[in-house]
Amino acid sequence: MVVIRTVNVSEVEKTVAQLCIEANCSLGIDVIDALNKASSQETSGIGAEIFKQLIENAEIADSEKIPVCQDTGFAIVFLEIGQEVHLTGGDLTEAVNNGVKTGYTEGFLRKSMVRDPLDRANTGDNTPAIIHTQIVPGDNIRITLAPKGGGSENMSSLKMLKPAEGVEGVKAFIIETIRNAGPNPCPPIVVGIGIGGSMEKAALMSKYALTRELGKPSPDAETSRLEQQLLEQINNTGIGPQGLGGKVTALAVHIERFATHIASLPVAVNISCHAYRHKTVVL
Amino acid sequence: MARYSLTTPLEDKDIEKLKAGDMVTISGTIFTARDAAHKKLVDLINQEKDLPVNLKGQIIYYAGPAPAKPGYVIGSVGPTTSGRMDSYTVPLLEKGLKGMIGKGSRSKEVKQGLCRHGAVYFAAIGGAAALLSKKVKACKVRAYPELGPEAIYELEVEEFPVYVINDIHGSDLYSQCLNKSSV
Ligand code: SF4
């Protein structure tokens, strides 16, 4: 017999608040390792200096609990909710938003959300969060918070290719997007890519790819090869750290793939800056 | 690549020697302004009204700081993408603005404006915001407090590190860096 686990949404709220602060102030060990590794590979003088400063920046932020970047972003929340969980105590969306409000206020994080894209009045507490919910087997709730800066988000792109354009077309579109972005998304970047699905599925996959541990290859051998090829091509553009030239334009490429329609080949490119912020807790 | 230390307000002789790729540390007063404050400034110029700050010889830092923790002068404060301010920039250069600090490329119109008005565009390290906040010694709101992080703040900075991207001679560090033959 399946036992239903009851979770009060106030647990979710508390966790989200904590994750907002942690994700914004303390980069994960995956990011620090990647910055150190890239720093030793960078041959450009300015580039090497930039890596040194980015590492120092991460250390200051972590030890003083101040945000790594002033743009503490959209609060992007991925919820994976086990189907044996029964949520009580109120509205889940409201709980997540209350968590964001508390985290951004008590953590002295910047409030960057405007209530409407056209009237542009600031909501004052960084809500609403952008929430992606998935129902999965089991009785856990997995909460991932991935603050996402506007500068890199704005350089992201999506295109519906023709199937005949194939893998070469996919690569060309990705490289074109990265070159157009140039220095704007604060390179070194991490590139999240969604190939396949429908338009919105591709976009969502490209975002989800940016919650993966930095540099962890796709479990699929062919996809992992494509990630490596693209990383090499991107790093050959010469854009370099901060667009000031060098070998390391990207720290990693993460690709997610999904089935698609006979007529379609969607590709979404979501660019993250070096402030690759993501924190996960399982309740 | 040369290294210079400059103090604001900038004079023509400070700017003439700067070349794309130089590293500069800036000390003195600088002003923050982002999209919303730029719109307000340019609206005032269009209405031929006075600006809330005198821009002569000054530097605008494209930034919206995080709130200061208790005991701190300012929160993390790194540059935002400059391209969003392109359409507002030339009128400010006409008011005597001599420098801008941001990140990312500028439009052709802005680059020409820099040459014409003898001004420079600098980049600070995007995302090194905690580190850059340590270079800010004092901070007060100068205009538009209602804009929150988008208000105009007056910052006292000490040895604030930046790179020259566009100089008055028309050079552009970003385009020099891009390896055009690679794709
Ligand atoms: S792109 Fe990233 S590092 Fe750059 S300003 Fe935005 S959030 Fe910060």
Coordinates of N, CA, C and O in Angstrom, one line a residue, chain A residues 108-266:
Chain A
F108 N 19.4 40.7 1.9 CA 19.9 42.0 1.2 C 20.3 41.7 -0.2 O 21.3 42.1 -0.7
L109 N 19.4 41.0 -0.9 CA 19.6 40.8 -2.3 C 18.8 41.8 -3.1 O 17.8 42.3 -2.7
R110 N 19.2 42.0 -4.4 CA 18.6 43.1 -5.1 C 17.2 42.6 -5.7 O 17.1 41.4 -6.1
K111 N 16.3 43.5 -5.7 CA 15.0 43.2 -6.2 C 14.9 43.7 -7.6 O 14.8 44.9 -7.8
S112 N 14.8 42.7 -8.5 CA 14.9 43.1 -9.9 C 13.6 42.9 -10.7 O 13.6 43.1 -11.9
M113 N 12.6 42.4 -10.1 CA 11.4 42.0 -10.8 C 10.4 43.2 -11.0 O 10.1 43.9 -10.0
V114 N 9.9 43.4 -12.2 CA 8.9 44.4 -12.4 C 7.6 43.7 -12.6 O 7.6 42.6 -13.2
R115 N 6.5 44.3 -12.2 CA 5.2 43.5 -12.2 C 4.6 43.3 -13.6 O 3.8 42.4 -13.8
D116 N 5.0 44.1 -14.5 CA 4.5 44.0 -15.9 C 5.6 44.4 -16.8 O 6.3 45.4 -16.6
P117 N 5.8 43.7 -17.9 CA 6.9 44.0 -18.9 C 6.7 45.3 -19.5 O 7.7 45.9 -20.0
L118 N 5.5 45.9 -19.5 CA 5.4 47.2 -20.2 C 5.3 48.4 -19.2 O 5.9 49.4 -19.5
D119 N 4.6 48.2 -18.1 CA 4.5 49.3 -17.2 C 5.8 49.4 -16.3 O 6.1 50.5 -15.8
R120 N 6.4 48.3 -16.1 CA 7.8 48.2 -15.5 C 7.9 48.7 -14.0 O 9.0 49.2 -13.6
A121 N 6.8 48.6 -13.2 CA 7.0 49.0 -11.8 C 7.6 47.9 -11.0 O 7.1 46.7 -11.2
N122 N 8.6 48.2 -10.2 CA 9.2 47.1 -9.4 C 8.3 46.6 -8.4 O 7.6 47.3 -7.7
T123 N 8.3 45.2 -8.2 CA 7.4 44.6 -7.2 C 8.0 44.8 -5.8 O 7.3 44.6 -4.8
G124 N 9.2 45.1 -5.7 CA 9.8 45.5 -4.4 C 10.3 44.3 -3.6 O 10.9 44.5 -2.6
D125 N 10.0 43.1 -4.0 CA 10.5 41.9 -3.2 C 11.0 40.8 -4.1 O 11.1 39.6 -3.6
N126 N 11.2 41.0 -5.3 CA 11.7 40.1 -6.3 C 10.8 39.0 -6.7 O 11.1 38.0 -7.3
T127 N 9.5 39.1 -6.2 CA 8.5 38.1 -6.7 C 7.9 38.7 -7.9 O 8.0 39.9 -8.1
P128 N 7.2 37.9 -8.7 CA 7.0 36.5 -8.6 C 8.2 35.7 -9.0 O 9.0 36.1 -9.9
A129 N 8.3 34.5 -8.4 CA 9.3 33.6 -8.9 C 8.9 33.0 -10.2 O 7.7 33.0 -10.5
I130 N 9.8 32.5 -11.0 CA 9.5 31.7 -12.2 C 9.5 30.2 -11.8 O 10.6 29.7 -11.5
I131 N 8.4 29.6 -11.7 CA 8.3 28.2 -11.1 C 8.0 27.2 -12.2 O 7.1 27.3 -13.0
H132 N 8.8 26.2 -12.2 CA 8.6 25.0 -13.1 C 8.4 23.8 -12.3 O 9.3 23.4 -11.5
T133 N 7.2 23.2 -12.4 CA 6.8 22.1 -11.5 C 6.7 20.8 -12.3 O 6.1 20.8 -13.4
Q134 N 7.2 19.7 -11.7 CA 7.1 18.5 -12.4 C 6.7 17.4 -11.3 O 7.2 17.5 -10.2
I135 N 5.7 16.6 -11.7 CA 5.3 15.5 -10.8 C 6.1 14.3 -11.1 O 6.2 13.9 -12.3
V136 N 6.8 13.7 -10.2 CA 7.7 12.6 -10.4 C 7.3 11.4 -9.4 O 6.6 11.7 -8.4
P137 N 7.8 10.2 -9.7 CA 7.5 9.1 -8.7 C 8.2 9.4 -7.4 O 9.1 10.2 -7.3
G138 N 7.7 8.8 -6.3 CA 8.3 8.9 -5.0 C 7.6 9.8 -4.1 O 6.5 10.3 -4.3
D139 N 8.2 10.0 -2.9 CA 7.6 10.9 -1.9 C 8.5 12.0 -1.4 O 8.4 12.5 -0.3
N140 N 9.4 12.4 -2.3 CA 10.3 13.6 -1.9 C 9.8 14.8 -2.7 O 9.1 14.7 -3.7
I141 N 10.3 16.0 -2.2 CA 10.2 17.2 -3.0 C 11.6 17.7 -3.2 O 12.4 17.9 -2.3
R142 N 12.0 17.9 -4.5 CA 13.3 18.4 -4.8 C 13.1 19.8 -5.3 O 12.4 20.1 -6.2
I143 N 13.8 20.7 -4.6 CA 13.7 22.1 -4.9 C 15.0 22.6 -5.4 O 16.0 22.5 -4.6
T144 N 15.1 23.2 -6.6 CA 16.3 23.8 -7.1 C 16.0 25.3 -7.3 O 15.1 25.6 -7.9
L145 N 16.9 26.1 -6.8 CA 16.8 27.5 -7.0 C 18.0 28.0 -7.8 O 19.1 27.7 -7.4
A146 N 17.7 28.6 -8.9 CA 18.8 29.0 -9.8 C 18.6 30.4 -10.2 O 17.9 30.7 -11.2
P147 N 19.1 31.4 -9.4 CA 18.9 32.8 -9.7 C 19.6 33.1 -11.1 O 20.7 32.6 -11.4
K148 N 18.9 33.9 -11.9 CA 19.4 34.1 -13.3 C 19.4 35.5 -13.6 O 18.4 36.2 -13.6
G149 N 20.6 36.0 -13.9 CA 20.8 37.4 -14.2 C 20.2 37.8 -15.6 O 20.1 37.0 -16.5
G150 N 19.8 39.1 -15.7 CA 19.2 39.6 -16.9 C 20.2 39.7 -18.0 O 19.8 39.5 -19.2
G151 N 21.4 40.1 -17.7 CA 22.4 40.3 -18.8 C 22.7 39.1 -19.6 O 22.7 39.2 -20.9
S152 N 22.8 37.9 -19.0 CA 23.0 36.7 -19.8 C 21.7 36.2 -20.3 O 21.7 35.6 -21.5
E153 N 20.6 36.4 -19.6 CA 19.3 35.9 -20.1 C 19.0 36.6 -21.4 O 18.5 36.0 -22.3
N154 N 19.3 37.9 -21.5 CA 18.9 38.7 -22.7 C 19.7 38.2 -23.9 O 19.3 38.6 -25.0
M155 N 20.8 37.5 -23.7 CA 21.6 37.1 -24.9 C 21.2 35.7 -25.4 O 21.8 35.2 -26.3
S156 N 20.2 35.1 -24.8 CA 19.7 33.8 -25.1 C 18.8 33.8 -26.3 O 18.3 34.9 -26.7
S157 N 18.7 32.7 -27.0 CA 18.0 32.7 -28.3 C 17.4 31.3 -28.6 O 17.8 30.3 -28.1
L158 N 16.3 31.4 -29.4 CA 15.7 30.1 -29.8 C 15.4 30.2 -31.3 O 15.0 31.3 -31.8
K159 N 15.5 29.1 -32.0 CA 15.2 29.1 -33.4 C 14.6 27.7 -33.8 O 15.0 26.7 -33.3
M160 N 13.6 27.8 -34.6 CA 13.0 26.6 -35.2 C 13.7 26.3 -36.5 O 13.5 26.9 -37.5
L161 N 14.6 25.3 -36.5 CA 15.4 25.0 -37.7 C 14.6 24.0 -38.6 O 13.6 23.4 -38.1
K162 N 15.1 23.9 -39.8 CA 14.5 22.9 -40.7 C 15.2 21.6 -40.4 O 16.5 21.6 -40.2
P163 N 14.5 20.5 -40.3 CA 15.2 19.2 -40.0 C 16.4 19.0 -41.0 O 17.4 18.4 -40.6
A164 N 16.3 19.4 -42.2 CA 17.4 19.2 -43.2 C 18.7 19.9 -42.8 O 19.8 19.6 -43.2
E165 N 18.6 20.9 -41.9 CA 19.8 21.6 -41.5 C 20.7 20.8 -40.5 O 21.9 21.0 -40.4
G166 N 20.0 19.8 -39.9 CA 20.8 18.8 -39.1 C 21.7 19.3 -38.1 O 21.6 20.5 -37.6
V167 N 22.6 18.5 -37.7 CA 23.5 18.9 -36.6 C 24.4 20.1 -36.9 O 24.7 20.9 -36.1
E168 N 24.7 20.2 -38.2 CA 25.6 21.3 -38.6 C 24.8 22.7 -38.4 O 25.4 23.7 -38.0
G169 N 23.5 22.6 -38.8 CA 22.7 23.8 -38.6 C 22.5 24.2 -37.1 O 22.6 25.3 -36.8
V170 N 22.4 23.1 -36.3 CA 22.3 23.3 -34.9 C 23.5 24.0 -34.3 O 23.5 25.0 -33.6
K171 N 24.7 23.5 -34.7 CA 26.0 24.0 -34.2 C 26.1 25.5 -34.7 O 26.5 26.4 -33.9
A172 N 25.8 25.7 -36.0 CA 26.0 27.1 -36.5 C 25.1 28.1 -35.8 O 25.6 29.2 -35.5
F173 N 23.9 27.7 -35.4 CA 23.0 28.6 -34.7 C 23.5 28.9 -33.3 O 23.5 30.0 -32.9
I174 N 24.1 27.9 -32.7 CA 24.6 28.0 -31.3 C 25.8 29.0 -31.3 O 25.9 29.9 -30.6
I175 N 26.7 28.8 -32.3 CA 27.9 29.6 -32.4 C 27.5 31.0 -32.7 O 28.1 32.0 -32.1
E176 N 26.6 31.2 -33.6 CA 26.1 32.5 -34.0 C 25.6 33.3 -32.7 O 25.8 34.4 -32.5
T177 N 24.8 32.5 -31.9 CA 24.2 33.1 -30.7 C 25.3 33.6 -29.8 O 25.3 34.7 -29.2
I178 N 26.3 32.8 -29.6 CA 27.4 33.1 -28.7 C 28.2 34.3 -29.2 O 28.6 35.2 -28.4
R179 N 28.5 34.3 -30.5 CA 29.2 35.4 -31.1 C 28.4 36.7 -31.0 O 29.0 37.8 -30.7
N180 N 27.1 36.6 -31.2 CA 26.3 37.9 -31.1 C 26.3 38.4 -29.7 O 26.3 39.5 -29.4
A181 N 26.4 37.4 -28.7 CA 26.4 37.8 -27.3 C 27.7 38.5 -26.9 O 27.7 39.4 -26.1
G182 N 28.8 38.0 -27.5 CA 30.1 38.6 -27.2 C 30.4 38.8 -25.8 O 30.2 37.9 -25.0
P183 N 30.7 40.0 -25.4 CA 31.0 40.3 -24.0 C 29.8 40.5 -23.1 O 30.0 40.5 -21.9
N184 N 28.6 40.6 -23.7 CA 27.5 41.0 -22.8 C 27.1 40.1 -21.7 O 26.7 40.6 -20.6
P185 N 27.1 38.8 -21.9 CA 26.7 37.9 -20.8 C 27.7 37.6 -19.8 O 27.6 36.6 -19.1
C186 N 28.8 38.4 -19.7 CA 29.8 38.2 -18.7 C 30.5 36.9 -18.9 O 30.5 36.0 -17.9
P187 N 31.2 36.7 -20.0 CA 32.0 35.4 -20.1 C 33.1 35.4 -19.1 O 33.6 36.5 -18.7
P188 N 33.6 34.2 -18.7 CA 33.2 32.9 -19.2 C 31.8 32.5 -18.9 O 31.4 32.6 -17.7
I189 N 31.2 31.9 -19.9 CA 29.8 31.5 -19.8 C 29.6 30.0 -19.6 O 30.5 29.3 -19.8
V190 N 28.4 29.6 -19.2 CA 28.0 28.2 -19.3 C 26.8 28.2 -20.2 O 25.9 29.1 -20.1
V191 N 26.8 27.3 -21.2 CA 25.8 27.3 -22.2 C 24.8 26.2 -22.0 O 25.2 25.0 -22.1
G192 N 23.6 26.5 -21.8 CA 22.5 25.5 -21.7 C 21.8 25.4 -23.0 O 21.4 26.4 -23.6
I193 N 21.6 24.2 -23.5 CA 21.0 24.0 -24.8 C 19.9 22.9 -24.8 O 20.1 21.9 -24.1
G194 N 18.8 23.3 -25.4 CA 17.7 22.3 -25.5 C 17.5 22.0 -27.0 O 17.4 23.0 -27.8
I195 N 17.6 20.8 -27.4 CA 17.4 20.4 -28.8 C 16.2 19.5 -28.9 O 16.2 18.5 -28.2
G196 N 15.2 19.8 -29.7 CA 14.1 19.0 -29.9 C 12.9 19.5 -29.1 O 12.8 20.6 -28.6
G197 N 11.9 18.6 -29.0 CA 10.6 18.9 -28.3 C 9.8 19.9 -29.2 O 10.1 20.1 -30.4
S198 N 9.0 20.7 -28.5 CA 8.3 21.8 -29.2 C 9.0 23.1 -28.8 O 10.0 23.0 -28.1
M199 N 8.5 24.2 -29.2 CA 9.2 25.5 -28.9 C 9.5 25.6 -27.4 O 10.6 25.9 -27.0
E200 N 8.4 25.5 -26.6 CA 8.5 25.8 -25.2 C 9.3 24.7 -24.5 O 10.1 24.9 -23.5
K201 N 9.3 23.5 -25.0 CA 10.0 22.4 -24.4 C 11.5 22.6 -24.6 O 12.3 22.4 -23.7
A202 N 11.9 23.1 -25.8 CA 13.3 23.3 -26.0 C 13.8 24.4 -25.1 O 14.9 24.3 -24.5
A203 N 13.0 25.5 -24.9 CA 13.4 26.6 -24.0 C 13.6 26.1 -22.6 O 14.6 26.4 -21.9
L204 N 12.6 25.3 -22.2 CA 12.7 24.8 -20.8 C 13.9 23.8 -20.6 O 14.6 23.9 -19.6
M205 N 14.2 23.0 -21.6 CA 15.3 22.1 -21.5 C 16.6 22.9 -21.4 O 17.5 22.5 -20.6
S206 N 16.7 24.0 -22.1 CA 17.9 24.8 -22.1 C 18.1 25.4 -20.8 O 19.2 25.6 -20.3
K207 N 17.0 25.8 -20.1 CA 17.1 26.3 -18.8 C 17.5 25.2 -17.8 O 18.4 25.4 -16.9
Y208 N 16.8 24.1 -17.9 CA 17.1 23.0 -17.0 C 18.5 22.6 -17.1 O 19.2 22.2 -16.1
A209 N 19.1 22.6 -18.3 CA 20.5 22.2 -18.5 C 21.4 23.1 -17.6 O 22.5 22.7 -17.3
L210 N 21.0 24.3 -17.2 CA 21.8 25.2 -16.4 C 21.6 24.9 -14.9 O 22.1 25.7 -14.1
T211 N 21.0 23.8 -14.6 CA 20.9 23.4 -13.2 C 21.9 22.2 -13.0 O 22.1 21.8 -11.8
R212 N 22.4 21.7 -14.0 CA 23.3 20.6 -13.9 C 24.6 21.0 -13.3 O 25.1 22.1 -13.4
E213 N 25.3 20.1 -12.6 CA 26.6 20.3 -12.0 C 27.5 20.8 -13.1 O 27.6 20.1 -14.1
L214 N 28.2 21.9 -12.9 CA 29.0 22.5 -14.0 C 30.0 21.5 -14.6 O 30.8 20.9 -13.8
G215 N 29.9 21.3 -15.9 CA 30.9 20.5 -16.6 C 30.6 19.0 -16.5 O 31.3 18.2 -17.2
K216 N 29.5 18.6 -15.8 CA 29.2 17.2 -15.8 C 28.7 16.8 -17.2 O 27.7 17.4 -17.7
P217 N 29.3 15.8 -17.9 CA 28.8 15.5 -19.2 C 27.5 14.8 -19.2 O 27.1 14.2 -18.3
S218 N 26.8 15.0 -20.4 CA 25.5 14.3 -20.6 C 25.7 12.8 -20.4 O 26.7 12.3 -20.9
P219 N 24.8 12.1 -19.9 CA 25.0 10.6 -19.8 C 24.9 9.9 -21.1 O 25.4 8.8 -21.3
D220 N 24.4 10.6 -22.1 CA 24.3 10.0 -23.5 C 25.6 10.3 -24.2 O 26.0 11.5 -24.3
A221 N 26.3 9.3 -24.7 CA 27.7 9.4 -25.2 C 27.7 10.4 -26.4 O 28.6 11.3 -26.5
E222 N 26.7 10.3 -27.3 CA 26.7 11.1 -28.5 C 26.5 12.6 -28.1 O 27.1 13.5 -28.7
T223 N 25.6 12.8 -27.2 CA 25.3 14.2 -26.7 C 26.5 14.8 -26.0 O 26.9 15.9 -26.2
S224 N 27.2 14.0 -25.2 CA 28.4 14.4 -24.5 C 29.5 14.8 -25.5 O 30.2 15.8 -25.3
R225 N 29.6 14.0 -26.6 CA 30.5 14.4 -27.7 C 30.2 15.7 -28.3 O 31.1 16.6 -28.5
L226 N 28.9 15.9 -28.6 CA 28.5 17.2 -29.1 C 28.8 18.4 -28.2 O 29.2 19.4 -28.6
E227 N 28.6 18.1 -26.9 CA 29.0 19.1 -25.9 C 30.4 19.5 -26.0 O 30.8 20.7 -25.9
Q228 N 31.3 18.5 -26.1 CA 32.7 18.8 -26.2 C 33.1 19.5 -27.5 O 33.9 20.5 -27.4
Q229 N 32.5 19.1 -28.6 CA 32.8 19.8 -29.8 C 32.4 21.2 -29.8 O 33.1 22.1 -30.2
L230 N 31.2 21.5 -29.2 CA 30.7 22.9 -29.2 C 31.6 23.7 -28.2 O 31.9 24.9 -28.5
L231 N 32.0 23.1 -27.1 CA 32.8 23.8 -26.2 C 34.1 24.3 -26.9 O 34.5 25.4 -26.7
E232 N 34.7 23.4 -27.6 CA 35.9 23.7 -28.3 C 35.7 24.8 -29.3 O 36.5 25.8 -29.4
Q233 N 34.6 24.7 -30.1 CA 34.3 25.7 -31.1 C 34.0 27.1 -30.4 O 34.5 28.1 -30.9
I234 N 33.3 27.1 -29.3 CA 33.0 28.3 -28.6 C 34.3 29.0 -28.1 O 34.5 30.2 -28.2
N235 N 35.2 28.1 -27.6 CA 36.4 28.6 -27.1 C 37.4 29.1 -28.1 O 38.4 29.7 -27.9
N236 N 37.1 28.7 -29.4 CA 37.9 29.2 -30.5 C 37.5 30.5 -31.0 O 38.1 31.1 -31.9
T237 N 36.4 31.1 -30.5 CA 35.9 32.3 -31.0 C 36.9 33.5 -30.6 O 36.9 34.5 -31.3
G238 N 37.6 33.2 -29.5 CA 38.5 34.3 -29.1 C 37.9 35.3 -28.2 O 38.6 36.2 -27.7
I239 N 36.6 35.2 -27.9 CA 35.9 36.2 -27.1 C 36.6 36.3 -25.7 O 36.9 37.4 -25.3
G240 N 36.8 35.2 -25.1 CA 37.6 35.1 -23.9 C 36.9 35.7 -22.7 O 35.7 36.2 -22.8
P241 N 37.5 35.7 -21.5 CA 36.9 36.2 -20.3 C 36.5 37.6 -20.4 O 37.3 38.4 -20.8
Q242 N 35.3 37.9 -20.1 CA 34.7 39.3 -20.2 C 34.8 39.9 -21.6 O 34.7 41.1 -21.8
G243 N 35.0 39.0 -22.6 CA 35.1 39.5 -24.0 C 36.4 40.3 -24.3 O 36.5 40.9 -25.3
L244 N 37.4 40.1 -23.4 CA 38.6 40.9 -23.6 C 39.7 40.0 -24.2 O 40.9 40.3 -24.2
G245 N 39.2 38.9 -24.8 CA 40.2 38.0 -25.6 C 40.7 36.9 -24.7 O 41.1 37.2 -23.6
G246 N 40.8 35.7 -25.3 CA 41.5 34.6 -24.6 C 40.9 33.3 -25.0 O 40.0 33.2 -25.9
K247 N 41.4 32.3 -24.3 CA 41.0 30.9 -24.7 C 39.7 30.4 -24.1 O 39.1 29.5 -24.6
V248 N 39.4 31.0 -22.9 CA 38.2 30.5 -22.2 C 37.0 31.4 -22.3 O 36.9 32.4 -21.6
T249 N 36.2 31.1 -23.3 CA 34.9 31.9 -23.5 C 33.8 31.2 -22.7 O 33.0 31.8 -22.1
A250 N 33.8 29.8 -22.7 CA 32.8 29.1 -22.0 C 33.5 28.1 -21.0 O 34.5 27.5 -21.4
L251 N 32.8 27.8 -19.9 CA 33.3 26.8 -19.0 C 32.8 25.5 -19.3 O 33.4 24.5 -19.1
A252 N 31.6 25.5 -19.9 CA 30.9 24.2 -20.2 C 29.8 24.4 -21.1 O 29.2 25.5 -21.2
V253 N 29.4 23.3 -21.8 CA 28.2 23.3 -22.6 C 27.4 22.1 -22.1 O 27.9 21.0 -22.0
H254 N 26.1 22.4 -21.7 CA 25.2 21.3 -21.3 C 24.1 21.2 -22.2 O 23.3 22.1 -22.5
I255 N 23.9 20.0 -22.8 CA 22.8 19.8 -23.8 C 21.8 18.8 -23.3 O 22.1 17.8 -22.7
E256 N 20.5 19.2 -23.5 CA 19.4 18.2 -23.2 C 18.7 18.0 -24.5 O 18.5 19.0 -25.3
R257 N 18.3 16.8 -24.8 CA 17.6 16.5 -26.0 C 16.2 15.8 -25.8 O 16.1 15.2 -24.7
F258 N 15.3 16.0 -26.7 CA 14.0 15.3 -26.6 C 13.5 15.0 -27.9 O 13.9 15.6 -28.9
A259 N 12.5 14.1 -28.0 CA 11.8 13.7 -29.2 C 11.2 15.0 -29.8 O 10.9 15.9 -29.1
T260 N 11.0 15.0 -31.1 CA 10.4 16.2 -31.7 C 9.4 15.7 -32.9 O 9.3 14.5 -33.1
H261 N 8.9 16.7 -33.5 CA 7.9 16.4 -34.6 C 8.6 16.2 -35.9 O 9.8 16.7 -36.1
I262 N 8.0 15.4 -36.8 CA 8.7 15.1 -38.1 C 9.1 16.4 -38.9 O 10.0 16.4 -39.7
A263 N 8.4 17.5 -38.6 CA 8.6 18.7 -39.4 C 9.6 19.7 -38.7 O 9.9 20.7 -39.2
S264 N 10.0 19.3 -37.4 CA 10.6 20.4 -36.6 C 12.0 20.0 -36.1 O 12.4 18.8 -35.9
L265 N 12.8 21.1 -35.9 CA 14.1 20.9 -35.2 C 14.3 22.2 -34.3 O 15.1 23.1 -34.7
P266 N 13.7 22.2 -33.2 CA 13.9 23.4 -32.3 C 15.2 23.4 -31.6 O 15.6 22.3 -31.2

